[in-house]
Tab-separated table of C-alpha atoms in Angstrom:
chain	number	residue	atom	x	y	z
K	1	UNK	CA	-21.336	23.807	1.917
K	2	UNK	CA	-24.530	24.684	-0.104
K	3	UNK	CA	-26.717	21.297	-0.952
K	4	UNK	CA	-26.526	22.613	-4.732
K	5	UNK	CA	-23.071	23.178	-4.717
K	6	UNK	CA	-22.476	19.770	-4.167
K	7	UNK	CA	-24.524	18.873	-7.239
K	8	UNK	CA	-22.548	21.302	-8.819
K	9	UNK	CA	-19.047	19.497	-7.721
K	10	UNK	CA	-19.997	16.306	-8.126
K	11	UNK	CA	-21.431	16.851	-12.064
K	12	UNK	CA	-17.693	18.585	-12.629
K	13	UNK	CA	-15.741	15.419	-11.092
K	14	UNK	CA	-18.790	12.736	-13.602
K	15	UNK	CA	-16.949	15.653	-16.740
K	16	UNK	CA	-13.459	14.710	-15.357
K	17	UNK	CA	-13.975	11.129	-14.501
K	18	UNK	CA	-13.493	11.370	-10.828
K	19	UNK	CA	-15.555	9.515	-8.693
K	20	UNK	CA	-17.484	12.515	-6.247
K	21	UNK	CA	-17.177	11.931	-2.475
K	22	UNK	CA	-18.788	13.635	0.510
K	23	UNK	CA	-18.640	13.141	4.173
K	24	UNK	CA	-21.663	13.373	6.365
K	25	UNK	CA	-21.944	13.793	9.717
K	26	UNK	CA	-26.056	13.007	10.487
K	27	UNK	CA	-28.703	11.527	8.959
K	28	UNK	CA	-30.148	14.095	6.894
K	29	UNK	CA	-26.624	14.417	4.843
K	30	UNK	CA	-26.428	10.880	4.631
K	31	UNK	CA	-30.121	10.649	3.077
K	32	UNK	CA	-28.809	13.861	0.838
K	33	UNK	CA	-26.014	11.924	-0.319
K	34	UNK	CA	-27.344	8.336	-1.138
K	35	UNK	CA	-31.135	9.776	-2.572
K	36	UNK	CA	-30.129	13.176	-4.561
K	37	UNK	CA	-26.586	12.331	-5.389
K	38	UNK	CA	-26.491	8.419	-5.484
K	39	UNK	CA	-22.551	8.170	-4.348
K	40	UNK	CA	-20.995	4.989	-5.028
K	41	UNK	CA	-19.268	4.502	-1.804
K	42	UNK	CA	-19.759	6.786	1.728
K	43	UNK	CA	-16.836	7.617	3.819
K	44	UNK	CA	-17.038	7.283	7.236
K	45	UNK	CA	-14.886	10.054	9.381
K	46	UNK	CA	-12.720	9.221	12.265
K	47	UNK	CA	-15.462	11.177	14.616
K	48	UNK	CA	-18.503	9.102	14.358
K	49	UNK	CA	-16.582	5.360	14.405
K	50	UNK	CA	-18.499	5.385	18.242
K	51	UNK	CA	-21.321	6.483	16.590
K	52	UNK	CA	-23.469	2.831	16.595
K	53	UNK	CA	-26.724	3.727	15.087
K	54	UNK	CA	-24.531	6.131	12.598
K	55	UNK	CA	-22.374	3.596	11.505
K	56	UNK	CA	-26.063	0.921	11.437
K	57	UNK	CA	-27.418	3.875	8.855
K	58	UNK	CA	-24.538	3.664	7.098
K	59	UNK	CA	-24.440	-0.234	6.622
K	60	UNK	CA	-28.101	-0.163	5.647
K	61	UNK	CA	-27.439	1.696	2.064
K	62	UNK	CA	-25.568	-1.321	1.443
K	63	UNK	CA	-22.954	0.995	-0.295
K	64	UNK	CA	-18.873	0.342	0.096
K	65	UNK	CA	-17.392	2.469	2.811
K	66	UNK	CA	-14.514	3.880	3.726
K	67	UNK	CA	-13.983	3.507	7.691
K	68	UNK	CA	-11.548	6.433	9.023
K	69	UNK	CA	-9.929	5.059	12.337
K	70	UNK	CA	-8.331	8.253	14.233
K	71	UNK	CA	-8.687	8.388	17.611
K	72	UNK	CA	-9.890	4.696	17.706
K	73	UNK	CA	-8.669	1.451	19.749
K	74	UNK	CA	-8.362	-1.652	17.982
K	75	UNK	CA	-11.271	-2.563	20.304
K	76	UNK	CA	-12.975	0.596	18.706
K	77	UNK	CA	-12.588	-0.355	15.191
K	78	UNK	CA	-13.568	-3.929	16.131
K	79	UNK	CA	-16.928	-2.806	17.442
K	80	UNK	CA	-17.900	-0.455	14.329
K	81	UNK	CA	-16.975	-2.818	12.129
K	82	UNK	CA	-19.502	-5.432	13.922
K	83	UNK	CA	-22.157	-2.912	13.326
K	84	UNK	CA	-21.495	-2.404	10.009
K	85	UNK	CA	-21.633	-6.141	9.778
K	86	UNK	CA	-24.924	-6.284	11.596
K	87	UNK	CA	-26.397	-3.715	9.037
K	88	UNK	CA	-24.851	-5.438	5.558
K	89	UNK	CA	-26.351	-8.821	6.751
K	90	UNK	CA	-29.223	-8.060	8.935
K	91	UNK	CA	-30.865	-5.051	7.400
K	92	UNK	CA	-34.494	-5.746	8.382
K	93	UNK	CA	-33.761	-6.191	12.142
K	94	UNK	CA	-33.514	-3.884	14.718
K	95	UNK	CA	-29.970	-4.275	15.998
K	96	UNK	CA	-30.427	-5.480	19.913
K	97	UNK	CA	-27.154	-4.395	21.543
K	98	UNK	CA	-23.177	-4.342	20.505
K	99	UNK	CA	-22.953	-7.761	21.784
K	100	UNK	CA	-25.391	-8.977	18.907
K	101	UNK	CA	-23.092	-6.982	16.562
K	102	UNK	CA	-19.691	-8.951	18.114
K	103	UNK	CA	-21.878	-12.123	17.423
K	104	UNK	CA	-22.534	-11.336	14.190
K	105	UNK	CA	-19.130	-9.985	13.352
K	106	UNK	CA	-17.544	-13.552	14.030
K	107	UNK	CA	-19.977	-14.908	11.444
K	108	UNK	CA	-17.823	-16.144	8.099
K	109	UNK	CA	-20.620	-14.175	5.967
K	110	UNK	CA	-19.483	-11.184	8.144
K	111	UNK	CA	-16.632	-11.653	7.624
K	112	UNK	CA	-16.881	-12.089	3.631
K	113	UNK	CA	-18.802	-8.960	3.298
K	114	UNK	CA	-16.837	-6.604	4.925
K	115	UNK	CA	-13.831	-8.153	2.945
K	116	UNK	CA	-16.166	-7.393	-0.382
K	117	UNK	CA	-17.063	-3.639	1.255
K	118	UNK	CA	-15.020	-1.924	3.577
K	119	UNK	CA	-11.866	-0.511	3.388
K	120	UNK	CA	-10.104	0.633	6.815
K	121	UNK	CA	-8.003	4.097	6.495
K	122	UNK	CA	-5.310	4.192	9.410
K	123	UNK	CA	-5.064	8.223	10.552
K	124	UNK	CA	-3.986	10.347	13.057
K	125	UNK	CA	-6.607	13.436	13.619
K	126	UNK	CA	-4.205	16.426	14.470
K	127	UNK	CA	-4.000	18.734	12.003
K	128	UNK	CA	-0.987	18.707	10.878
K	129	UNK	CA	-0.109	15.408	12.358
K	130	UNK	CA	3.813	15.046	13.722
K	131	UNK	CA	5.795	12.835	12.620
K	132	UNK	CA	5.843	10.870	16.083
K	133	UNK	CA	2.273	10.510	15.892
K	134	UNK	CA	2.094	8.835	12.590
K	135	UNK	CA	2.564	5.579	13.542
K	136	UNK	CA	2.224	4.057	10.362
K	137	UNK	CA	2.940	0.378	11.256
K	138	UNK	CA	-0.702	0.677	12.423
K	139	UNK	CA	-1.712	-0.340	9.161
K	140	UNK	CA	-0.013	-3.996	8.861
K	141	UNK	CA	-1.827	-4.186	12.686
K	142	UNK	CA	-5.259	-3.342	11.422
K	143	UNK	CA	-4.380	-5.583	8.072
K	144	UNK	CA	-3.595	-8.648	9.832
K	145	UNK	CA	-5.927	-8.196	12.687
K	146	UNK	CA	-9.333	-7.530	10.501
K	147	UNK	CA	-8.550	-9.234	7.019
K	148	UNK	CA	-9.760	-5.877	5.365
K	149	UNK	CA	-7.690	-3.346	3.007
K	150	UNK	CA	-6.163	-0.738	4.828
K	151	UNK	CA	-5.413	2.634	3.716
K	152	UNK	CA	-4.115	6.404	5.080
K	153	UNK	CA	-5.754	9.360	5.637
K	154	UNK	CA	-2.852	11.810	5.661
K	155	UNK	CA	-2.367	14.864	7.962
K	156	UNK	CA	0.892	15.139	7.932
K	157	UNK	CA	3.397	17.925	6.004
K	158	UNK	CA	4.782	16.995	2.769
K	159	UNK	CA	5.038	13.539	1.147
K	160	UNK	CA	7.298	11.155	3.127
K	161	UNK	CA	4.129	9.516	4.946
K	162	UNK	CA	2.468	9.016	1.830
K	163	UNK	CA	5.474	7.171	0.088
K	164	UNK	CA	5.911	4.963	3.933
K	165	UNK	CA	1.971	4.458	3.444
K	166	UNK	CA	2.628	3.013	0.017
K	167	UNK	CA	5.700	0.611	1.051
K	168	UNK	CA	2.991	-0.329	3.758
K	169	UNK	CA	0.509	-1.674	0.767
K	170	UNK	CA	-2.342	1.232	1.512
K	171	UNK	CA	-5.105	0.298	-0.558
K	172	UNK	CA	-6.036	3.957	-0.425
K	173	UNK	CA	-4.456	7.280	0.256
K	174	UNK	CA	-6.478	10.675	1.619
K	175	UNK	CA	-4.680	14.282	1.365
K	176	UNK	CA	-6.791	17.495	1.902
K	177	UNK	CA	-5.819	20.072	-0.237
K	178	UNK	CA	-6.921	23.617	-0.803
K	179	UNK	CA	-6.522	26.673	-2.708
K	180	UNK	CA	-4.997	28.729	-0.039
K	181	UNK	CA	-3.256	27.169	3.475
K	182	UNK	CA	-4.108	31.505	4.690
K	183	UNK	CA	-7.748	30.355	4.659
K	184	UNK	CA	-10.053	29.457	7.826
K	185	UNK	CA	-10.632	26.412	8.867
K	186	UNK	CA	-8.642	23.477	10.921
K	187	UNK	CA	-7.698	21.526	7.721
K	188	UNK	CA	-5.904	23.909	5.590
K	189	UNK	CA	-2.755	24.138	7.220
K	190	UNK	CA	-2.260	20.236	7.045
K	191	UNK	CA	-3.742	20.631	2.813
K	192	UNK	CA	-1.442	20.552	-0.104
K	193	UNK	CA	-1.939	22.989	-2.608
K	194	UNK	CA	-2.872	21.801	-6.107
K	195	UNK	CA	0.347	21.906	-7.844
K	196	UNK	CA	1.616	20.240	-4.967
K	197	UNK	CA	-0.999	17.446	-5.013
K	198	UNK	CA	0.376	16.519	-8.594
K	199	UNK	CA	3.969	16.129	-7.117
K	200	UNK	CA	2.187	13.788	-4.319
K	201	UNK	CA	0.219	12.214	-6.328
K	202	UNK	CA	3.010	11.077	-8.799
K	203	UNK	CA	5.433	10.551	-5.349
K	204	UNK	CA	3.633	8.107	-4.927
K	205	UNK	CA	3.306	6.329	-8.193
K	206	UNK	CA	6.734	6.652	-8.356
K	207	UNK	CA	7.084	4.473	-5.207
K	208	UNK	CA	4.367	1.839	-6.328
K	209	UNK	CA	7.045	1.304	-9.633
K	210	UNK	CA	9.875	0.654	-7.120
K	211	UNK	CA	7.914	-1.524	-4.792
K	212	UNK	CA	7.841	-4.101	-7.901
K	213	UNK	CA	6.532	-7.568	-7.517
K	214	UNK	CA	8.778	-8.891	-4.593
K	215	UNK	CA	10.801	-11.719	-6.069
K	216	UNK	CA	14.162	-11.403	-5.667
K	217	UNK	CA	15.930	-11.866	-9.129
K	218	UNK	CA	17.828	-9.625	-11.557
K	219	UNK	CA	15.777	-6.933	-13.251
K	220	UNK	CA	16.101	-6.670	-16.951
K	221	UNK	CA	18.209	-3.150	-16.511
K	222	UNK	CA	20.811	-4.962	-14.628
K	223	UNK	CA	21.594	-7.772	-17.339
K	224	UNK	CA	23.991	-4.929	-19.562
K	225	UNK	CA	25.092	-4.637	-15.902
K	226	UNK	CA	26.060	-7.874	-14.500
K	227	UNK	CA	27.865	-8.850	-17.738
K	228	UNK	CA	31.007	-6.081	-16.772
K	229	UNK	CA	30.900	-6.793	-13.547
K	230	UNK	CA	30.554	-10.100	-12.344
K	231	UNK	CA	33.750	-12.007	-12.743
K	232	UNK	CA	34.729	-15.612	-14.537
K	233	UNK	CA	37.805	-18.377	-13.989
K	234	UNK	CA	40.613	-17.127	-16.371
K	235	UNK	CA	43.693	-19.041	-16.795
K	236	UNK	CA	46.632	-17.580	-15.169
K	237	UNK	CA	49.034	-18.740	-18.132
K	238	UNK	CA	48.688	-21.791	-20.337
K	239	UNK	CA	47.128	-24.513	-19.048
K	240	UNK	CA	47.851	-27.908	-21.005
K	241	UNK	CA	45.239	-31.177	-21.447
K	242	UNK	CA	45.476	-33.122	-18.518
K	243	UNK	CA	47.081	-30.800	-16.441
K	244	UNK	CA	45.526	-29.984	-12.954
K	245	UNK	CA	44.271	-26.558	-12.269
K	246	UNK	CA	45.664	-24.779	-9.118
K	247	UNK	CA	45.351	-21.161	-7.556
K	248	UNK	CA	48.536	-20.747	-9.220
K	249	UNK	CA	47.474	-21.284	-13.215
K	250	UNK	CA	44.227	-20.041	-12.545
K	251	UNK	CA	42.458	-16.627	-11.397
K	252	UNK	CA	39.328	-14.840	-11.268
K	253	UNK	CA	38.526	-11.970	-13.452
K	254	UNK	CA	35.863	-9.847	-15.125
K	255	UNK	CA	33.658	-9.770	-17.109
K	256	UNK	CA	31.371	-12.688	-16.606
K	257	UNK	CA	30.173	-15.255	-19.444
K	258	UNK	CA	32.895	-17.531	-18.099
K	259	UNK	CA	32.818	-20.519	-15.115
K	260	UNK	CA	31.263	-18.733	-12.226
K	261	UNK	CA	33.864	-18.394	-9.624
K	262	UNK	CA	31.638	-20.379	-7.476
K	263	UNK	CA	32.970	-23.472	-8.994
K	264	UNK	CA	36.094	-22.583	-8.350
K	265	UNK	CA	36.783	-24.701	-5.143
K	266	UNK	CA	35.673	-27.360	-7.330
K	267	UNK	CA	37.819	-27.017	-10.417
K	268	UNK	CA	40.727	-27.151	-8.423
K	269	UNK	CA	39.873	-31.117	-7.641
K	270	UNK	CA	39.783	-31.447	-12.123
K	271	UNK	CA	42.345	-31.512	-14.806
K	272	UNK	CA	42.065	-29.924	-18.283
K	273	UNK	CA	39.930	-31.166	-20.756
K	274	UNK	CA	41.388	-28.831	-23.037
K	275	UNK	CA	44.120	-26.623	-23.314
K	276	UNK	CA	43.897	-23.023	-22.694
K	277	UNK	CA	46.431	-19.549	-23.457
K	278	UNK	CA	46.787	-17.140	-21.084
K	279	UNK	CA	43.252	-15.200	-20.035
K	280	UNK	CA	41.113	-17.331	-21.318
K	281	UNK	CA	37.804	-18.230	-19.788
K	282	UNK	CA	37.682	-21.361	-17.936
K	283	UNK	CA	35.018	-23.822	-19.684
K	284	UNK	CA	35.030	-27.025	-17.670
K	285	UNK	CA	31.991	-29.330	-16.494
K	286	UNK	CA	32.182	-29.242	-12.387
């Protein structure tokens, strides 16, 4: 892709309020990117995460990145994140070997910056992924191993990994998508078109509303709800003052805004404080 037509791209995403990304894959791109086009944040693709003095380059912008993890072993993604480490707090030394980096990566400032600067994007480079290869629990492995947000570069056909991706908390989601899947290349048959990036897109805002906030209590749509169908203690027939309540002159019926039935094994130790008719709610102190 033409140098200019990046320019070109990236002033139409500042018009739209998108933020403009690019991938490079040596140093001259890299320079390209931070010097001519000043990006925010550089992504980092699944192919260079063995690439040490790469990854060092990368570190030494001091810009957020985006760390794709196909291909890699835990091991893997340990070790480029210790270079990234290396670069972010060491950027005026020349970095001595890996094992320097691993030093350096145990460090709680390492640690702290990477938390402040690097997000980690779980993928699986085959183009279009199956569904076997997925794996998506690798992101709550790479979340509780590294302490970093975790997100999903998506190869996969249609939407379902996406919405599993969400349930797993991705901080981020990547989908290619392209004008035309006919086209050449290795990533347009995995791509979404643009009408059906939309329908991702609000997939998966529509699973972000029905992860909620992860207490367990009624939801305000339920109240109308719970008031039909929950139940109450009713009196079987007339119940005088003083007398005891049994399973015979009491019951359990809808709707609620009576005694909860889970009193009920208690009631039946009580007399009446008051008298009741037929069906009426039971109103006793148990």
């Amino acid at each position: 892709l033409p140098r200019g037509m990046h320019q070109k791209l990236a002033d139409c995403c500042r018009k739209q309020g998108v933020e403009f990304l690019s991938t490079a894959f040596e140093g001259g791109s890299l320079a390209f990117l931070i010097e001519n086009l000043n990006l925010a944040r550089l992504k980092i693709p699944s192919g260079e995460i063995t690439n040490g003095p790469f990854l060092h380059a990368h570190a030494l912008t001091g810009k957020d990145i985006i760390l794709s993890t196909g291909m890699a072993t835990l091991a893997e993604v340990g070790d480029a994140l210790a270079v990234l480490a290396q670069g972010y707090l060491y950027p005026s030394e020349p970095v001595l070997s890996i094992e320097v980096c691993r030093h350096t990566f145990g460090l709680p400032e390492a640690q702290n910056i990477l938390r402040q600067k690097v997000t980690i994007l779980h993928c699986t480079s085959q183009y279009p992924a199956p569904p076997e290869g997925v794996n998506l629990r690798a992101m709550q492995t790479l979340a509780e191993h590294f302490s970093l947000p975790v997100g999903y570069s998506d190869h996969t056909v249609g939407h379902v990994a996406a919405i599993g991706a969400t349930c797993f908390g991705a901080a981020i989601i990547e989908k290619h998508f392209t004008l035309d899947r006919a086209m050449e290349g290795p990533d347009h048959k995995a791509s979404v078109t643009p009408v059906e990036l939309k329908d991702y897109i609000a997939k998966i805002r529509e699973t972000e509303l029905m992860l909620g906030v992860g207490n367990k209590a009624m939801q305000s749509c339920e109240a109308e709800v719970r008031a039909v169908i929950r139940k109450s203690i009713v009196a079987r027939h007339a119940i005088a003052i003083g007398e005891k309540f049994t399973p015979e002159n009491t019951g359990i019926k809808r709707p609620a805004g009576g005694q909860s039935p889970m009193g009920y094994f208690q009631l039946l130790q009580q007399k009446s404080t008051r008298g009741y008719a037929a069906g009426d709610l039971i109103i006793e102190e148990v």
